[in-house]
Amino acid sequence: MENSLTSEVQRLSGENIDLCYHCHKCTAGCPVVQSMTYGPDRMLRMVTLDQRDELLQSQDIWLCAGCYTCATRCPNDIDISAVMDALRQIAISSHAPIGERDALLFHRLFIGVVQRLGRSHEAATLGLFKVLSHTPKIQDMDAGFNLFIRGKVPVLPHYSAKAAADVRQIFKKSESEEN
Ligand code: SF4
Ligand code: SF4
């Protein structure tokens, strides 16, 4: 029988997780599995077992880098990154304790910068992240300086008022569709 977490995840992600037969290919290829507690294969099983609290409070849903490696390896074409997105949405909307607060902060800063500038800007995102997460380190400054002198991280964004207005429209449309 389908539980409420399964239906919620399937509705939000558009993925049929009942197709999973736990071959483990997704977990075997996941680049961040070493840092995860469960890994993608086991997380799908936890959804079907309705282990809501463990999953929504887990750091794994925030550690997923959305790289789609699991989706390309899955013999049943299950896009687990979409499932992870759904789990993050459910965790936020149900006010679950966030398993990896810095990851959520990074997501919010990234989206905030894109919303304001119409595109990403690494220097602004990383600078704000380092200050707000209270993790500025001398090694990071060295790394940042090296990226800057190689021209990899421009200090000023390539701003276009039209692009910013277009992106704001996309956000507006998406917010009105959610409500
Ligand atoms: S690769 Fe696909 S079928 Fe295999 S365990 Fe992962 S999600 Fe399930
Ligand atoms: S999308 Fe997430 S779960 Fe899938 S392989 Fe990449 S990091 Fe791992």
Short mmCIF file of C-alpha atoms and ligand atoms in Angstrom, two decimals:
data_model
loop_
_atom_site.label_atom_id
_atom_site.label_comp_id
_atom_site.label_asym_id
_atom_site.label_seq_id
_atom_site.Cartn_x
_atom_site.Cartn_y
_atom_site.Cartn_z
CA MET A 1 0.00 0.00 0.00
CA GLU A 2 1.25 3.48 -0.85
CA ASN A 3 1.95 5.69 2.17
CA SER A 4 1.55 9.44 2.34
CA LEU A 5 5.27 10.22 2.00
CA THR A 6 5.49 8.09 -1.16
CA SER A 7 2.54 9.86 -2.77
CA GLU A 8 3.88 13.28 -1.79
CA VAL A 9 7.35 12.52 -3.17
CA GLN A 10 5.91 11.03 -6.37
CA ARG A 11 3.60 14.00 -6.91
CA LEU A 12 6.37 16.58 -6.39
CA SER A 13 9.12 14.74 -8.28
CA GLY A 14 7.05 13.17 -11.05
CA GLU A 15 9.07 9.95 -10.47
CA ASN A 16 7.64 6.47 -9.93
CA ILE A 17 9.79 5.16 -7.10
CA ASP A 18 7.82 1.89 -6.96
CA LEU A 19 9.87 0.87 -10.02
CA CYS A 20 13.03 0.65 -7.89
CA TYR A 21 14.20 -2.95 -7.36
CA HIS A 22 17.22 -1.89 -5.26
CA CYS A 23 19.99 -2.98 -7.56
CA HIS A 24 22.26 -0.42 -5.83
CA LYS A 25 23.68 0.99 -9.10
CA CYS A 26 22.73 4.56 -8.10
CA THR A 27 24.55 4.37 -4.77
CA ALA A 28 27.60 2.70 -6.32
CA GLY A 29 28.04 5.69 -8.66
CA CYS A 30 27.11 8.56 -6.33
CA PRO A 31 30.11 10.90 -5.89
CA VAL A 32 29.10 12.04 -2.40
CA VAL A 33 27.91 8.74 -0.94
CA GLN A 34 30.96 8.53 1.36
CA SER A 35 29.67 11.58 3.23
CA MET A 36 26.07 10.34 3.34
CA THR A 37 24.47 8.29 6.09
CA TYR A 38 22.10 6.29 3.85
CA GLY A 39 22.80 6.92 0.16
CA PRO A 40 20.24 7.16 -2.65
CA ASP A 41 19.15 3.51 -2.91
CA ARG A 42 18.40 3.19 0.80
CA MET A 43 16.67 6.57 0.84
CA LEU A 44 14.16 5.39 -1.77
CA ARG A 45 13.46 2.38 0.44
CA MET A 46 12.96 4.70 3.42
CA VAL A 47 10.41 6.72 1.45
CA THR A 48 8.39 3.60 0.69
CA LEU A 49 8.65 2.56 4.37
CA ASP A 50 7.37 6.03 5.37
CA GLN A 51 10.43 6.77 7.54
CA ARG A 52 9.59 10.44 7.34
CA ASP A 53 11.47 11.83 10.35
CA GLU A 54 14.76 10.05 9.64
CA LEU A 55 14.68 11.14 6.01
CA LEU A 56 13.57 14.72 6.41
CA GLN A 57 16.11 15.37 9.16
CA SER A 58 18.87 13.60 7.30
CA GLN A 59 21.90 15.49 6.00
CA ASP A 60 21.81 13.28 2.87
CA ILE A 61 19.00 15.21 1.21
CA TRP A 62 21.16 18.36 1.46
CA LEU A 63 24.43 16.70 0.47
CA CYS A 64 23.04 15.49 -2.87
CA ALA A 65 24.78 17.58 -5.52
CA GLY A 66 22.05 17.01 -8.14
CA CYS A 67 24.66 15.62 -10.54
CA TYR A 68 22.21 13.11 -12.17
CA THR A 69 24.79 10.30 -12.08
CA CYS A 70 22.22 8.10 -10.33
CA ALA A 71 19.58 8.88 -12.96
CA THR A 72 21.93 7.93 -15.81
CA ARG A 73 22.86 4.64 -14.09
CA CYS A 74 19.35 3.58 -13.09
CA PRO A 75 17.96 0.74 -15.25
CA ASN A 76 14.46 2.02 -14.49
CA ASP A 77 15.19 5.67 -15.38
CA ILE A 78 14.37 6.95 -11.90
CA ASP A 79 15.66 10.50 -11.49
CA ILE A 80 16.72 10.43 -7.85
CA SER A 81 17.88 14.05 -7.91
CA ALA A 82 14.22 14.99 -8.51
CA VAL A 83 13.30 12.81 -5.51
CA MET A 84 15.93 14.64 -3.43
CA ASP A 85 14.45 17.98 -4.54
CA ALA A 86 11.03 16.77 -3.44
CA LEU A 87 12.38 15.67 -0.04
CA ARG A 88 14.03 19.08 0.46
CA GLN A 89 10.75 20.81 -0.38
CA ILE A 90 8.86 18.62 2.07
CA ALA A 91 11.51 19.17 4.79
CA ILE A 92 11.22 22.95 4.45
CA SER A 93 7.44 23.08 4.23
CA SER A 94 7.01 20.76 7.22
CA HIS A 95 9.59 22.73 9.28
CA ALA A 96 11.71 19.62 9.88
CA PRO A 97 15.06 20.29 11.62
CA ILE A 98 17.49 20.83 8.73
CA GLY A 99 20.19 18.12 8.63
CA GLU A 100 22.78 20.36 6.96
CA ARG A 101 22.04 24.02 7.68
CA ASP A 102 24.97 25.38 5.66
CA ALA A 103 23.72 23.62 2.53
CA LEU A 104 20.30 25.27 2.91
CA LEU A 105 21.99 28.64 3.49
CA PHE A 106 24.04 28.12 0.31
CA HIS A 107 20.93 27.20 -1.72
CA ARG A 108 19.13 30.32 -0.48
CA LEU A 109 22.06 32.63 -1.17
CA PHE A 110 22.54 31.18 -4.66
CA ILE A 111 18.86 31.66 -5.52
CA GLY A 112 18.85 35.16 -3.95
CA VAL A 113 21.83 36.25 -6.09
CA VAL A 114 20.27 34.82 -9.28
CA GLN A 115 16.96 36.51 -8.43
CA ARG A 116 18.64 39.91 -8.04
CA LEU A 117 21.26 39.81 -10.79
CA GLY A 118 19.55 37.56 -13.33
CA ARG A 119 22.51 35.15 -13.23
CA SER A 120 24.84 33.51 -10.75
CA HIS A 121 27.82 35.38 -9.33
CA GLU A 122 30.28 33.15 -7.49
CA ALA A 123 32.15 35.91 -5.65
CA ALA A 124 28.95 37.34 -4.13
CA THR A 125 27.52 33.92 -3.27
CA LEU A 126 30.73 32.58 -1.71
CA GLY A 127 31.53 35.82 0.12
CA LEU A 128 28.05 36.00 1.67
CA PHE A 129 28.16 32.30 2.48
CA LYS A 130 31.50 32.56 4.28
CA VAL A 131 30.30 35.50 6.38
CA LEU A 132 26.81 34.19 7.19
CA SER A 133 27.95 30.63 7.92
CA HIS A 134 30.74 32.00 10.14
CA THR A 135 33.30 29.88 8.31
CA PRO A 136 35.85 32.33 6.91
CA LYS A 137 39.27 30.65 6.92
CA ILE A 138 42.67 31.90 5.89
CA GLN A 139 43.03 28.95 3.41
CA ASP A 140 39.77 30.02 1.74
CA MET A 141 41.15 33.52 1.26
CA ASP A 142 44.24 32.07 -0.44
CA ALA A 143 42.09 29.89 -2.70
CA GLY A 144 39.78 32.83 -3.47
CA PHE A 145 42.73 35.07 -4.34
CA ASN A 146 44.19 32.43 -6.67
CA LEU A 147 40.85 32.05 -8.46
CA PHE A 148 40.57 35.83 -8.73
CA ILE A 149 44.03 36.37 -10.27
CA ARG A 150 43.37 33.58 -12.79
CA GLY A 151 40.17 35.35 -13.82
CA LYS A 152 37.99 32.39 -12.70
CA VAL A 153 35.89 34.44 -10.26
CA PRO A 154 35.11 37.96 -11.51
CA VAL A 155 34.63 40.45 -8.68
CA LEU A 156 31.90 42.37 -10.50
CA PRO A 157 28.93 40.53 -12.04
CA HIS A 158 28.10 40.76 -15.75
CA TYR A 159 24.85 42.58 -15.08
CA SER A 160 22.09 43.05 -17.64
CA ALA A 161 18.91 44.85 -16.56
CA LYS A 162 16.89 42.97 -19.19
CA ALA A 163 18.20 39.55 -18.14
CA ALA A 164 17.53 40.40 -14.47
CA ALA A 165 13.95 41.50 -15.31
CA ASP A 166 13.37 38.30 -17.35
CA VAL A 167 14.62 36.10 -14.50
CA ARG A 168 12.47 37.98 -11.97
CA GLN A 169 9.45 37.22 -14.19
CA ILE A 170 10.35 33.51 -14.12
CA PHE A 171 10.52 33.57 -10.29
CA LYS A 172 7.21 35.46 -10.12
CA LYS A 173 5.51 32.94 -12.41
CA SER A 174 6.88 30.02 -10.45
CA GLU A 175 5.74 31.54 -7.12
CA SER A 176 2.23 32.23 -8.46
CA GLU A 177 1.98 28.62 -9.74
CA GLU A 178 2.99 27.33 -6.29
CA ASN A 179 0.26 29.37 -4.52
S1 SF4 B 1 19.66 2.32 -9.74
FE1 SF4 B 1 17.44 2.62 -9.92
S2 SF4 B 1 16.54 0.58 -9.57
FE2 SF4 B 1 18.68 0.51 -8.88
S3 SF4 B 1 18.56 0.95 -6.69
FE3 SF4 B 1 18.93 2.88 -7.73
S4 SF4 B 1 16.90 3.77 -8.09
FE4 SF4 B 1 16.63 1.60 -7.61
S1 SF4 B 2 22.15 13.30 -7.99
FE1 SF4 B 2 22.59 13.23 -5.79
S2 SF4 B 2 22.12 11.12 -5.16
FE2 SF4 B 2 22.34 11.13 -7.39
S3 SF4 B 2 24.46 10.57 -7.77
FE3 SF4 B 2 24.36 12.82 -7.77
S4 SF4 B 2 24.81 13.40 -5.66
FE4 SF4 B 2 24.33 11.21 -5.62
#
